[in-house]
Short mmCIF file of C-alpha atoms in Angstrom, two decimals:
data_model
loop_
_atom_site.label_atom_id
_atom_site.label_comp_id
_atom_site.label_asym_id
_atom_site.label_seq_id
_atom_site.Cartn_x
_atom_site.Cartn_y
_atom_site.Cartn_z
CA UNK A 1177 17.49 11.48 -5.26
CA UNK A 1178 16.62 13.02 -1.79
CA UNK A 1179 12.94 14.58 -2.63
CA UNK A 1180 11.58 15.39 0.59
CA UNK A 1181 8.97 17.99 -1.15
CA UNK A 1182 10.02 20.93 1.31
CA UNK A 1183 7.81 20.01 4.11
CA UNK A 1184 9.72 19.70 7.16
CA UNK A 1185 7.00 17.24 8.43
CA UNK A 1186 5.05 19.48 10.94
CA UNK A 1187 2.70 21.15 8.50
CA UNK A 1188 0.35 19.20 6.79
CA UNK A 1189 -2.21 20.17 4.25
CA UNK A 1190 -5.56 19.29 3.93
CA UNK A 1191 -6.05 17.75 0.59
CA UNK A 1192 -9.17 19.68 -1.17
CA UNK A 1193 -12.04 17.35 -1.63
CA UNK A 1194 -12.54 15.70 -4.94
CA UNK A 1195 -15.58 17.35 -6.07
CA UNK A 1196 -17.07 20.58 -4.96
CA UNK A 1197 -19.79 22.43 -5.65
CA UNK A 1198 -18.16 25.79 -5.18
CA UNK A 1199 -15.77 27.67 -7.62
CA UNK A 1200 -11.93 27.85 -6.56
CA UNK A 1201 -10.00 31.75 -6.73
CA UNK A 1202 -10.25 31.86 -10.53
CA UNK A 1203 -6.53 32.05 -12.75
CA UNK A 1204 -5.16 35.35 -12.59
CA UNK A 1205 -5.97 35.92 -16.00
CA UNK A 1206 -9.42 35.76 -15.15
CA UNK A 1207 -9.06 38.21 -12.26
CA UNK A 1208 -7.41 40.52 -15.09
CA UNK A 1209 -10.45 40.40 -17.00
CA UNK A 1210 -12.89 40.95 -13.88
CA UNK A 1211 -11.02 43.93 -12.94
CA UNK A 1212 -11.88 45.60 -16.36
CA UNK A 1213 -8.50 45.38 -17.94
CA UNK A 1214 -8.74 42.91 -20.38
CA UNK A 1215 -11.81 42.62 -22.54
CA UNK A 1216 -10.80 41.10 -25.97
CA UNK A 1217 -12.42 37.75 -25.05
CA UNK A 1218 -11.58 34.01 -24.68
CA UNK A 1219 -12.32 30.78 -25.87
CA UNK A 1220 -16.12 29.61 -24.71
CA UNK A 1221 -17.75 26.70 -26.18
CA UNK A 1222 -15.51 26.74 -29.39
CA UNK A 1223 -16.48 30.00 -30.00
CA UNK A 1224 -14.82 33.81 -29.13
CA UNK A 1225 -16.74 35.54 -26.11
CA UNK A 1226 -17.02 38.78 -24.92
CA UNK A 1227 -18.33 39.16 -20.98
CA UNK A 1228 -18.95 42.57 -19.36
CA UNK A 1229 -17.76 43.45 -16.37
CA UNK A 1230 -21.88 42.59 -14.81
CA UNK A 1231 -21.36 38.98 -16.45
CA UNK A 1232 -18.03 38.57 -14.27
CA UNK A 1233 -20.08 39.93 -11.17
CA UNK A 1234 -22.57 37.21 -11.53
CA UNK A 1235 -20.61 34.96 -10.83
CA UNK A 1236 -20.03 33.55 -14.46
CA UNK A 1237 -16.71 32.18 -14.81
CA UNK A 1238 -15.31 32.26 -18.29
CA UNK A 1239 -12.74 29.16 -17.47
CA UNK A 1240 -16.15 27.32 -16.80
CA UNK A 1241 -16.64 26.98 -20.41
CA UNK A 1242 -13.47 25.17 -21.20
CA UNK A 1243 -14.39 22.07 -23.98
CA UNK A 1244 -13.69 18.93 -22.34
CA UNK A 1245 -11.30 17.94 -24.72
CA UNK A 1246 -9.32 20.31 -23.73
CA UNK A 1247 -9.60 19.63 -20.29
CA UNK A 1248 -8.65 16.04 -21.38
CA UNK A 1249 -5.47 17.44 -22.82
CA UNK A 1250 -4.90 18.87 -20.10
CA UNK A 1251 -5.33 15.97 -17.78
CA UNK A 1252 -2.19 13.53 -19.89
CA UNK A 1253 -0.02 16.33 -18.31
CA UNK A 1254 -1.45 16.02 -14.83
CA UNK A 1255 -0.18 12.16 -14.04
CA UNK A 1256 0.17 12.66 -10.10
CA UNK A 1257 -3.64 12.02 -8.20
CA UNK A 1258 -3.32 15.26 -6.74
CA UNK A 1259 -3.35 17.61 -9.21
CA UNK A 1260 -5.81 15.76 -10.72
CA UNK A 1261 -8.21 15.93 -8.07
CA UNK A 1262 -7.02 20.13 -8.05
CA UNK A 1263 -8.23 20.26 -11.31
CA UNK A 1264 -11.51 18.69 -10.67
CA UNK A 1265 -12.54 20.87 -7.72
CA UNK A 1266 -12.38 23.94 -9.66
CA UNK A 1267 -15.66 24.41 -11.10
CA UNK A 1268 -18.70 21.78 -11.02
CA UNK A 1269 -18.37 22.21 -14.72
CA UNK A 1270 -14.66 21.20 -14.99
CA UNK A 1271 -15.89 18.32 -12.79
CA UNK A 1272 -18.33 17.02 -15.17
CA UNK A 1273 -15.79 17.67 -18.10
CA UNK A 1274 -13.03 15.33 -16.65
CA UNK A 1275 -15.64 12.43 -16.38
CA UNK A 1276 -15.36 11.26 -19.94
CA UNK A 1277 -11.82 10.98 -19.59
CA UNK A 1278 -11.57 9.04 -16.59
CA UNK A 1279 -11.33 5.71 -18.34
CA UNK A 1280 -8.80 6.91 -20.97
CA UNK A 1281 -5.95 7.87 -18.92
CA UNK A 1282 -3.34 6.46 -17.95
CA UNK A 1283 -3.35 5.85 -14.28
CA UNK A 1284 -1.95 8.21 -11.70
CA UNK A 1285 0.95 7.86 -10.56
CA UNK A 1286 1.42 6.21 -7.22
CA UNK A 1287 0.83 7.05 -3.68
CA UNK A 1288 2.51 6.47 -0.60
CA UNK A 1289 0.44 5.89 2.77
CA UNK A 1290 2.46 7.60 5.78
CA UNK A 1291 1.24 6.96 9.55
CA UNK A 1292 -1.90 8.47 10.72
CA UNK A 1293 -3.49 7.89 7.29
CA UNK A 1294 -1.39 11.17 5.27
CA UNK A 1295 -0.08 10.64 1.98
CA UNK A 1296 1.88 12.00 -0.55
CA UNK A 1297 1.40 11.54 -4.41
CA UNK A 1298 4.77 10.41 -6.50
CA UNK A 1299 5.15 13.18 -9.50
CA UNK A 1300 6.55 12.75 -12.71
CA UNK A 1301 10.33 13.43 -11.56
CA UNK A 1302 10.47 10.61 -8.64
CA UNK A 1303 9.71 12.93 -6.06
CA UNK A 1304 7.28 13.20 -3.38
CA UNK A 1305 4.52 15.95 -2.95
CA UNK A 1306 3.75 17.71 0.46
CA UNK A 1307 2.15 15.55 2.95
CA UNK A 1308 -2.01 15.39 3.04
CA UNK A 1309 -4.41 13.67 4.71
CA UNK A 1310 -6.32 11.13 3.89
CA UNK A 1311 -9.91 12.28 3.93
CA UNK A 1312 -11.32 9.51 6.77
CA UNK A 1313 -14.79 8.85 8.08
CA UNK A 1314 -15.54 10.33 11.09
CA UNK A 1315 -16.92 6.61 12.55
CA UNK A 1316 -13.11 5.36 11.62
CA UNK A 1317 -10.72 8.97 12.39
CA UNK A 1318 -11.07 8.59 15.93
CA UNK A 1319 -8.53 6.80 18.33
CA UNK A 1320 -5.44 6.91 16.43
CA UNK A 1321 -6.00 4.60 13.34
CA UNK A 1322 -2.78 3.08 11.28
CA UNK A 1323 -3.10 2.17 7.88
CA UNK A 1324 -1.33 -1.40 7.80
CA UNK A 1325 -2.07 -2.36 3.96
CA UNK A 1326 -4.06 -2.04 0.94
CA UNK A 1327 -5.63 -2.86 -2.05
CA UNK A 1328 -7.31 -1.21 -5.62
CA UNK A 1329 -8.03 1.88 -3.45
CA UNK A 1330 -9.15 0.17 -0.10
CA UNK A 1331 -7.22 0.86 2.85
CA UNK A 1332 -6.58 -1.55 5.81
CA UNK A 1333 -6.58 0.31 9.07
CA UNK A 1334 -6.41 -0.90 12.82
CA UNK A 1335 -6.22 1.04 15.97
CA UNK A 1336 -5.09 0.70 19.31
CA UNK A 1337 -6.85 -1.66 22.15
CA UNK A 1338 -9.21 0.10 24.51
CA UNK A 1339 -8.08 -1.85 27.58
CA UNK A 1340 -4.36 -0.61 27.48
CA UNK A 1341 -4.37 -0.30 30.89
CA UNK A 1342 -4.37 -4.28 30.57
CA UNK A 1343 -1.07 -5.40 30.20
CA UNK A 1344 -2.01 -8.53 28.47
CA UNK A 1345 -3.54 -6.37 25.91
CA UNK A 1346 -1.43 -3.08 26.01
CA UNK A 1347 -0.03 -3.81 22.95
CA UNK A 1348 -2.43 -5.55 21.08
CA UNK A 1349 -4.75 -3.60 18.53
CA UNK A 1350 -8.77 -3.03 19.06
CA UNK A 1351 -10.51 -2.01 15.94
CA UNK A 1352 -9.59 -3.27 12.50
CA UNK A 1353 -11.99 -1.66 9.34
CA UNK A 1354 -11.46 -1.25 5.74
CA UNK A 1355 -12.28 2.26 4.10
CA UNK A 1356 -12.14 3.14 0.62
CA UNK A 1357 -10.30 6.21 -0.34
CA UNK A 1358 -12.51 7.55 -2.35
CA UNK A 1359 -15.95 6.57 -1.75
CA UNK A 1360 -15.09 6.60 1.67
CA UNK A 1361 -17.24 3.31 2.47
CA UNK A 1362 -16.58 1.75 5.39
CA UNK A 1363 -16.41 -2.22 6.01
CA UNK A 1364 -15.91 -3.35 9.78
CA UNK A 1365 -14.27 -6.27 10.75
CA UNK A 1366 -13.90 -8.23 13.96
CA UNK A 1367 -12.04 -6.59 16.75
CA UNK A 1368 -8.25 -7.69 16.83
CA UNK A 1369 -8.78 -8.96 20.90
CA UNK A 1370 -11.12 -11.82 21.53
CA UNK A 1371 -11.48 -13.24 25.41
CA UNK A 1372 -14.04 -15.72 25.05
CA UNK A 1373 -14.09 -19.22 23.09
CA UNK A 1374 -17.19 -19.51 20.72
CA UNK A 1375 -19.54 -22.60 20.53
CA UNK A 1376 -17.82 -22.84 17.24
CA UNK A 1377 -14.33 -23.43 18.40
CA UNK A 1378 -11.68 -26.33 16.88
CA UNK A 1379 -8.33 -26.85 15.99
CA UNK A 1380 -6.28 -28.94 14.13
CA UNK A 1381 -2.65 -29.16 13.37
CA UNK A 1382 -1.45 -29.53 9.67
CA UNK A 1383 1.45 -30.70 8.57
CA UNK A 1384 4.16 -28.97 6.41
CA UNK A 1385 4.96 -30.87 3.28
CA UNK A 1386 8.65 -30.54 2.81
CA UNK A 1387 8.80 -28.72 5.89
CA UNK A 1388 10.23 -30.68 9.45
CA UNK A 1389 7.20 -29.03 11.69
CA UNK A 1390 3.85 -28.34 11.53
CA UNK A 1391 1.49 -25.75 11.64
CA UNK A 1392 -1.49 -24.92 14.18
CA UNK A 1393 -4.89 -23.96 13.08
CA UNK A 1394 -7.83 -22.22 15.17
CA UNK A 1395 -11.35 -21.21 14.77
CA UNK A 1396 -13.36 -19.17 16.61
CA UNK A 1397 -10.62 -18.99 19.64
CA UNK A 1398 -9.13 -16.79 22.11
CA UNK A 1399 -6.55 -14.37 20.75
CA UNK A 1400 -4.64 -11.06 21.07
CA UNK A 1401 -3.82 -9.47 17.48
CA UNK A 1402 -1.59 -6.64 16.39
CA UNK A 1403 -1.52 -6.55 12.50
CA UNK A 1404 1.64 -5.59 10.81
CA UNK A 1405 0.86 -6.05 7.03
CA UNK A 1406 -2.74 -6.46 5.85
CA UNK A 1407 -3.88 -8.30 1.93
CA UNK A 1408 -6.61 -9.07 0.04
CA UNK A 1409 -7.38 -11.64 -1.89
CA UNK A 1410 -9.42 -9.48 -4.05
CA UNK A 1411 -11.49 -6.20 -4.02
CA UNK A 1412 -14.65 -5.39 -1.68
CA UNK A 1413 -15.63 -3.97 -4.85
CA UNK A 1414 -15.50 -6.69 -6.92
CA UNK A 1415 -18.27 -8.89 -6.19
CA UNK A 1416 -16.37 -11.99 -4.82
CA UNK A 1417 -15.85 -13.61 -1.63
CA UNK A 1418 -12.86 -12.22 -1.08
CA UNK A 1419 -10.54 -13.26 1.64
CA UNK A 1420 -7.99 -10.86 4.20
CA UNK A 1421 -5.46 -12.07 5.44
CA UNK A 1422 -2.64 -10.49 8.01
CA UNK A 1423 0.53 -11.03 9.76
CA UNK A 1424 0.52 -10.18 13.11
CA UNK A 1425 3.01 -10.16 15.92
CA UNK A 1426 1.88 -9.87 19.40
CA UNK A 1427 4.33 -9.59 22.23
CA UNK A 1428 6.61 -11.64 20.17
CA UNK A 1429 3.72 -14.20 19.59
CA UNK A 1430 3.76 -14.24 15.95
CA UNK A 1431 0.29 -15.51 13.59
CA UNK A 1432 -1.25 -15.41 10.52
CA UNK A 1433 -4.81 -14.05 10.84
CA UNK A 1434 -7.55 -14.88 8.13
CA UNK A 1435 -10.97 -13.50 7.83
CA UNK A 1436 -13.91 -13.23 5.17
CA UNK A 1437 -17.01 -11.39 5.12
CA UNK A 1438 -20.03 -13.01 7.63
CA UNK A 1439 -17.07 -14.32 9.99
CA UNK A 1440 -17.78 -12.98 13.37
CA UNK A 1441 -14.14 -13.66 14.35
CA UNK A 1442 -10.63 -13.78 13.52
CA UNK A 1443 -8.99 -17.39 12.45
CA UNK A 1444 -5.56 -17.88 12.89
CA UNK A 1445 -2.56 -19.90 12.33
CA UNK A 1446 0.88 -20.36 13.54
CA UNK A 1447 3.96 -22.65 14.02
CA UNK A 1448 7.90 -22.98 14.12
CA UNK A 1449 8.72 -23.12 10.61
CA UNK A 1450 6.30 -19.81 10.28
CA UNK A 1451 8.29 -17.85 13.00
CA UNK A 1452 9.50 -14.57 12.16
CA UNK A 1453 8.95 -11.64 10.15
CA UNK A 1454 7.03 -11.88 7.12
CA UNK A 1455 6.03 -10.80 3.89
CA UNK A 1456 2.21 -11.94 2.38
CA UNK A 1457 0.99 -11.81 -1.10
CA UNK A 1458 -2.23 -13.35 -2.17
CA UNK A 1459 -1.88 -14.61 -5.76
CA UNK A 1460 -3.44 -16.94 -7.84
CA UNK A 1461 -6.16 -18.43 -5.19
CA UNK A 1462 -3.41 -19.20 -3.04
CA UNK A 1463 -2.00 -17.34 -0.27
CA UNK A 1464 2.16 -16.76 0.10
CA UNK A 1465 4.04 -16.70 3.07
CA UNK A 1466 7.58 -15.49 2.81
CA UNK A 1467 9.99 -15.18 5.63
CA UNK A 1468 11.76 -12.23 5.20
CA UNK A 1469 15.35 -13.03 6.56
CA UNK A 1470 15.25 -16.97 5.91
CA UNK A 1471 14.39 -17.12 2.12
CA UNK A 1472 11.83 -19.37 2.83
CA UNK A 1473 8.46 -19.10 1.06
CA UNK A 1474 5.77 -21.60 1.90
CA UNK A 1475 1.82 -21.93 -0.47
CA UNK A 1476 -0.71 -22.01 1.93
CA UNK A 1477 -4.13 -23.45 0.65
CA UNK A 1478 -7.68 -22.76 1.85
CA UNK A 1479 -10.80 -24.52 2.07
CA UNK A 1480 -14.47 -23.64 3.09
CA UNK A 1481 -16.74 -25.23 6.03
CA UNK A 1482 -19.31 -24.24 7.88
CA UNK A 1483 -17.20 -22.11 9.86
CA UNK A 1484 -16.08 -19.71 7.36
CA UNK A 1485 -13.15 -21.54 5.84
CA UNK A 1486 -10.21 -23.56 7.39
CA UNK A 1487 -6.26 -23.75 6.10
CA UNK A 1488 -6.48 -27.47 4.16
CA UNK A 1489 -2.50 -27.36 2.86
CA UNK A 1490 0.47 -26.09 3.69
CA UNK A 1491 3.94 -26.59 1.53
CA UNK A 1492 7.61 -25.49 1.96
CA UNK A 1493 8.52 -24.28 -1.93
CA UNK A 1494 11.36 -22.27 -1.38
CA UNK A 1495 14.53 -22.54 1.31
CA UNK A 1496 17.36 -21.17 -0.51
CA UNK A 1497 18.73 -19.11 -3.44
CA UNK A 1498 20.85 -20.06 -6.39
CA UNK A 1499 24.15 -21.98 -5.24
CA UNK A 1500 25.73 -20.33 -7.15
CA UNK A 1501 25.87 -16.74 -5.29
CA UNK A 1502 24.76 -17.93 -1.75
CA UNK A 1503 22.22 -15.99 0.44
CA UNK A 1504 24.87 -15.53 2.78
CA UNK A 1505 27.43 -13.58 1.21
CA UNK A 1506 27.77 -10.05 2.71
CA UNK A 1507 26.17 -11.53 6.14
CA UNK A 1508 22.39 -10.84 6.14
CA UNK A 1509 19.22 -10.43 3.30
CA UNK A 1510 16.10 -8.62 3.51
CA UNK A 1511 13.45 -10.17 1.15
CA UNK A 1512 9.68 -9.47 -0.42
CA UNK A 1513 7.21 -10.52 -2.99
CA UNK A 1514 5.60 -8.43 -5.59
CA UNK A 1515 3.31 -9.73 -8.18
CA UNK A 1516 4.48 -8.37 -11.69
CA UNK A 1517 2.56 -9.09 -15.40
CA UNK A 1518 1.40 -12.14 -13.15
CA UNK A 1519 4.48 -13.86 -12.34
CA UNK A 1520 6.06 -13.82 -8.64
CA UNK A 1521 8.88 -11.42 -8.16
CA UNK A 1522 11.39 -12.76 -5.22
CA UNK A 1523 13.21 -9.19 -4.47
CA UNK A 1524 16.14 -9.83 -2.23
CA UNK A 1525 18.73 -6.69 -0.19
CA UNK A 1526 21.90 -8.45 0.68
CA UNK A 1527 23.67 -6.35 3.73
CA UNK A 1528 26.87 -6.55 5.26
CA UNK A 1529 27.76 -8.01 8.56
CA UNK A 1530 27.65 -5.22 10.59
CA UNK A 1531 24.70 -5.09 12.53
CA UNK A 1532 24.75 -1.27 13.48
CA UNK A 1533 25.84 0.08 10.60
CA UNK A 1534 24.19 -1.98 8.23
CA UNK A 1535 24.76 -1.04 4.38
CA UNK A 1536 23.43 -2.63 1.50
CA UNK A 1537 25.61 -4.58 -0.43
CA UNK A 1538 23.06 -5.30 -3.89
CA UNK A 1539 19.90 -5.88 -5.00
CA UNK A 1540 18.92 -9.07 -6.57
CA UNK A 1541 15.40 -10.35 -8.73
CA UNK A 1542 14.04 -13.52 -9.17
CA UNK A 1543 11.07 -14.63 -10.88
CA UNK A 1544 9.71 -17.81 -9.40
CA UNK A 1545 8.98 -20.68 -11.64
CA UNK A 1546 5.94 -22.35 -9.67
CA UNK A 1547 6.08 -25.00 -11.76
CA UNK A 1548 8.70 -26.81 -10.17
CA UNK A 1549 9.28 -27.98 -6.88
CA UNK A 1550 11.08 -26.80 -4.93
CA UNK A 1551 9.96 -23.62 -6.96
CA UNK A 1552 12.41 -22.22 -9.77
CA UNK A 1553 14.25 -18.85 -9.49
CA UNK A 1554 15.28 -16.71 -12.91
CA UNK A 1555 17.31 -13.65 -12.14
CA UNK A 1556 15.92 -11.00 -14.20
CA UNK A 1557 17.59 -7.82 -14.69
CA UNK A 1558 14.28 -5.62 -16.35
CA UNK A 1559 10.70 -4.75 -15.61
CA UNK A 1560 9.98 -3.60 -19.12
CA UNK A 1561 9.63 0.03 -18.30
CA UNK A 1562 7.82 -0.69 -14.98
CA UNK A 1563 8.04 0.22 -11.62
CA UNK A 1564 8.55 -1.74 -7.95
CA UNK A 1565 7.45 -0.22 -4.80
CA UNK A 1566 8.72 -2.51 -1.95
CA UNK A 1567 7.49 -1.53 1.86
CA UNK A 1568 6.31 -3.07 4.96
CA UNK A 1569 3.00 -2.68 4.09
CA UNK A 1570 3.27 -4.71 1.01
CA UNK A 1571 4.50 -4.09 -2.59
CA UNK A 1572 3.46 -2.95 -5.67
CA UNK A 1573 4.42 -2.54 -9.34
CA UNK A 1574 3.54 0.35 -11.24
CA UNK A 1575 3.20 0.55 -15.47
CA UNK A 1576 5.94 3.86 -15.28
CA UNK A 1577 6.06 3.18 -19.26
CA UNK A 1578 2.45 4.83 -19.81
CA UNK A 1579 3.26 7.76 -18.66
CA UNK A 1580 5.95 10.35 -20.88
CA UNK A 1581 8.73 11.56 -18.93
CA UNK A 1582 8.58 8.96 -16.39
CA UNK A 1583 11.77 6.95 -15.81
CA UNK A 1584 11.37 3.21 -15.56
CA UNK A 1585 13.09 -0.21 -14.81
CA UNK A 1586 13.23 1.22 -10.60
CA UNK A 1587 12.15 -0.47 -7.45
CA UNK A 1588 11.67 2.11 -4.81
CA UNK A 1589 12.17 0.93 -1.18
CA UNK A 1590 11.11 2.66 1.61
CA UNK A 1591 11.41 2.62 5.00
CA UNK A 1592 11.02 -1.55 6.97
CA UNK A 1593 10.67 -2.38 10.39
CA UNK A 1594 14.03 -4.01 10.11
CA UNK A 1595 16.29 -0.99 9.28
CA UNK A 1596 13.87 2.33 9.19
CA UNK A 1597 17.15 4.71 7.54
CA UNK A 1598 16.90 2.08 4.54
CA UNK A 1599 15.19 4.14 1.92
CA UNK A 1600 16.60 4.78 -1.60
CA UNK A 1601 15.63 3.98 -5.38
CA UNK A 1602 17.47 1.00 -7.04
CA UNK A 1603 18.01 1.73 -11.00
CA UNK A 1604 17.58 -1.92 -12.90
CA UNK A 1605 19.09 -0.81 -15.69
CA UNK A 1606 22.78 -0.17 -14.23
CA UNK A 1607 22.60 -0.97 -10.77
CA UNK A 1608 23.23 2.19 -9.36
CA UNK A 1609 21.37 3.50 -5.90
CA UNK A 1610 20.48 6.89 -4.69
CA UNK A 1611 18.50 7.97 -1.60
CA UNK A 1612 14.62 8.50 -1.96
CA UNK A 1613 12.06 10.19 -0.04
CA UNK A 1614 14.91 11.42 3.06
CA UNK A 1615 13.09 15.08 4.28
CA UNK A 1616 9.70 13.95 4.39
CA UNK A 1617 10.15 10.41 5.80
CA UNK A 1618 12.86 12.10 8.69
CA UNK A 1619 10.14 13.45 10.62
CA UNK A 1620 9.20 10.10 11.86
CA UNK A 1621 12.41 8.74 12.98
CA UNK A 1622 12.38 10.21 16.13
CA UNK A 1623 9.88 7.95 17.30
CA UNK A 1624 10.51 4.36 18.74
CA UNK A 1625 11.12 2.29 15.84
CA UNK A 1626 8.92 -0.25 17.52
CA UNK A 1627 5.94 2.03 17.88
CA UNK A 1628 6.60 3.58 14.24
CA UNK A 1629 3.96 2.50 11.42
CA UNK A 1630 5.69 2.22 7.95
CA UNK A 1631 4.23 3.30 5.08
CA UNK A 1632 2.02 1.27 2.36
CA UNK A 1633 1.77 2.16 -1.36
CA UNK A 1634 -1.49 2.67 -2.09
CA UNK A 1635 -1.99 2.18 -6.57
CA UNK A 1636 -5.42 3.85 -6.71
CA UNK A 1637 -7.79 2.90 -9.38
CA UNK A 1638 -9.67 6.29 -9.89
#
């Protein structure tokens, strides 16, 4: 389904705050009654009201009165976050009313993080909404910020080095901050270029158990960052030391960066069997490194000091699929994690050969059986109702089933730094494919691909 929403991609719209103190243009119905031409009342508190045309001129809005069960009626038809948040900023009073029915909806549907921290909210039919921004600190807006992950509402952003006129650091990032969406708090975290060793530093080299190389570990050391993907290993919110973690390639240079709050600087990891593009999910206590175009997942294991905390394991757990249908049938695979009903999903593109007019072949779904090792894989051909988002920026399942009208058993891929045109919806049920998201995503593409930031599906928890 091509749902580009209309916008052509050069007008965006500022998304109306979610509360207000002030009273949006009232229905026309209203305006009907203000002008004198309707007087035979509506419902106010439960009971029938009649207002005079003074009343109206006071400023007293009859919708103002609406029972908040009705409003919470209203809200189980209002599944995408934007109309919700339409709905709360009409009236202080509607505002209040939605509040008891926060925790009794199902959650809104998804959103999808473009560059330059805009969104736009999924609706009920698959398609996108017009492009907004999200509403960003002023102490984080400035300097071109890129939203490179996120997490139960938090948002990962970095943005470009200072010293670009540097060509050791031209291309590396400068700032790197979390920021909730809707609270808006900000959390800063160590700057992405480092040019001095600390008192602190050491290294050690690890090796890869059922790997052929190892892998290098640093503290406290020099280092030039550029995050690509950004994940948590739980919420700021939540009370718990919670871990971030990033891939980041650098001129080619490519790391794993690690970081927890009262860590005054990045740590850092690399090696040859790491090498390449990746895809990270923390699940579990453990941290999972997949390598996109290899099929090869390794666990990664962390333990404190008094440093912050070090990498203490490393394990190769996955190098190939099924023998059965081979990896490299059709000529080249595109592969991510999502964690689903908390299992591991292995979701796997197979291509054909040709590199410059790549087209994909099928989609494929394993669930990982971490029991064994090497680790298990059990096609699956359902998500019980649910939903898959797969991006750069990481991947996310959605419970479509809780909402009526919805359609289910879909993984929705969006644009990846590997081919940017591949966008579309893949149907579990029968296998079928159909574009997704072409009008609004197009007015990116005529940037470099390399300098293009690809969206991140944000599953907010308000």
């Amino acid at each position: 389904m091509d749902s580009g929403g209309g916008n052509s991609g050069k007008q965006f719209n500022e998304m109306p705050p979610y509360s207000s103190d002030q009273e949006a243009p009232r229905p026309r119905s209203v305006a009907a009654l203000d002008s004198g031409c309707d007087r035979s009342g509506v419902m106010f508190d439960g009971m029938l009201q009649t207002r005079s045309r003074s009343e109206f001129n006071a400023g007293l809005s009859l919708w103002a009165g609406l029972q908040p069960d009705i409003l919470g009626v209203v809200l189980r038809f209002l599944p995408c976050l934007a109309d919700r948040a339409r709905l709360r900023s009409v009236c202080r009073q509607w505002r209040v009313g939605v509040q008891g029915h926060v925790h009794v909806l199902p959650p809104p549907l998804p959103i999808l993080v473009l560059p330059e921290f805009k969104f736009s909210s999924l609706s009920e039919n698959g398609e996108l909404m017009p492009v907004r921004r999200v509403p960003v600190p002023k102490e984080v807006a400035a300097d071109d910020p890129r939203c490179v992950g996120s997490f139960d509402g938090w948002l990962a952003g970095v943005t470009p080095s200072k010293k670009r006129s540097d060509k050791c650091f031209r291309d590396a990032d400068g700032e790197c901050f979390l920021v909730n969406a809707f609270s808006r708090k900000v959390i800063r975290l160590p700057q992405l270029c480092n040019w001095h060793h600390s008192s602190a530093y050491s290294s050690k080299h690890l090796p890869v158990v059922n790997g052929c190389f190892e892998v290098h570990f640093c503290a406290n050391d020099i280092y030039r960052l550029s995050h690509c993907q950004v994940v948590f290993s739980s919420s700021p919110d939540s009370g718990a030391k919670y871990i971030v973690a990033a891939y980041s390639n650098h001129k080619g240079t490519s790391r794993i960066a690690l970081w927890q709050p009262g860590m005054m600087l990045w740590h850092y990891w690399s090696g040859i069997d790491i090498d390449g593009p990746k895809d990270l999910v923390s699940h579990q206590r453990k941290l999972y490194v997949l390598l996109r175009h290899r099929t090869r997942l390794f666990t990664c294991e962390l333990e404190e000091d008094d440093r912050g905390f070090m990498v203490s394991h490393v394990e190769l757990c996955l190098t190939e699929l099924p023998r059965v249908r081979p990896y490299r049938e059709g000529g080249a695979i595109s592969c991510n994690m999502v964690v689903w009903c908390g299992e591991l999903l292995l979701i796997i593109r197979h291509y054909t050969h040709d590199f410059c007019n790549r087209e994909v072949l099928r989609v494929e779904v394993f669930a990982l059986d971490v029991n064994t090792k090497p680790y298990g894989l059990n096609e699956i051909d359902s998500f019980s109702g649910d939903c898959i988002f797969v991006g750069s920026g990481g991947c996310k399942s959605f419970p479509a089933s809780l909402h009526d009208g919805v359609e289910g058993d879909l993984i929705y891929f969006v644009p990846d730094d590997w081919k940017p045109c591949d966008r579309f919806v893949y149907s579990m049920r029968d296998g079928t494919m159909r574009p997704f998201a072409a009008q609004l995503l197009a007015c990116y593409f005529d940037m470099p691909e390399e300098n293009l930031d690809f969206p991140v599906w944000l599953l907010p928890s308000q």
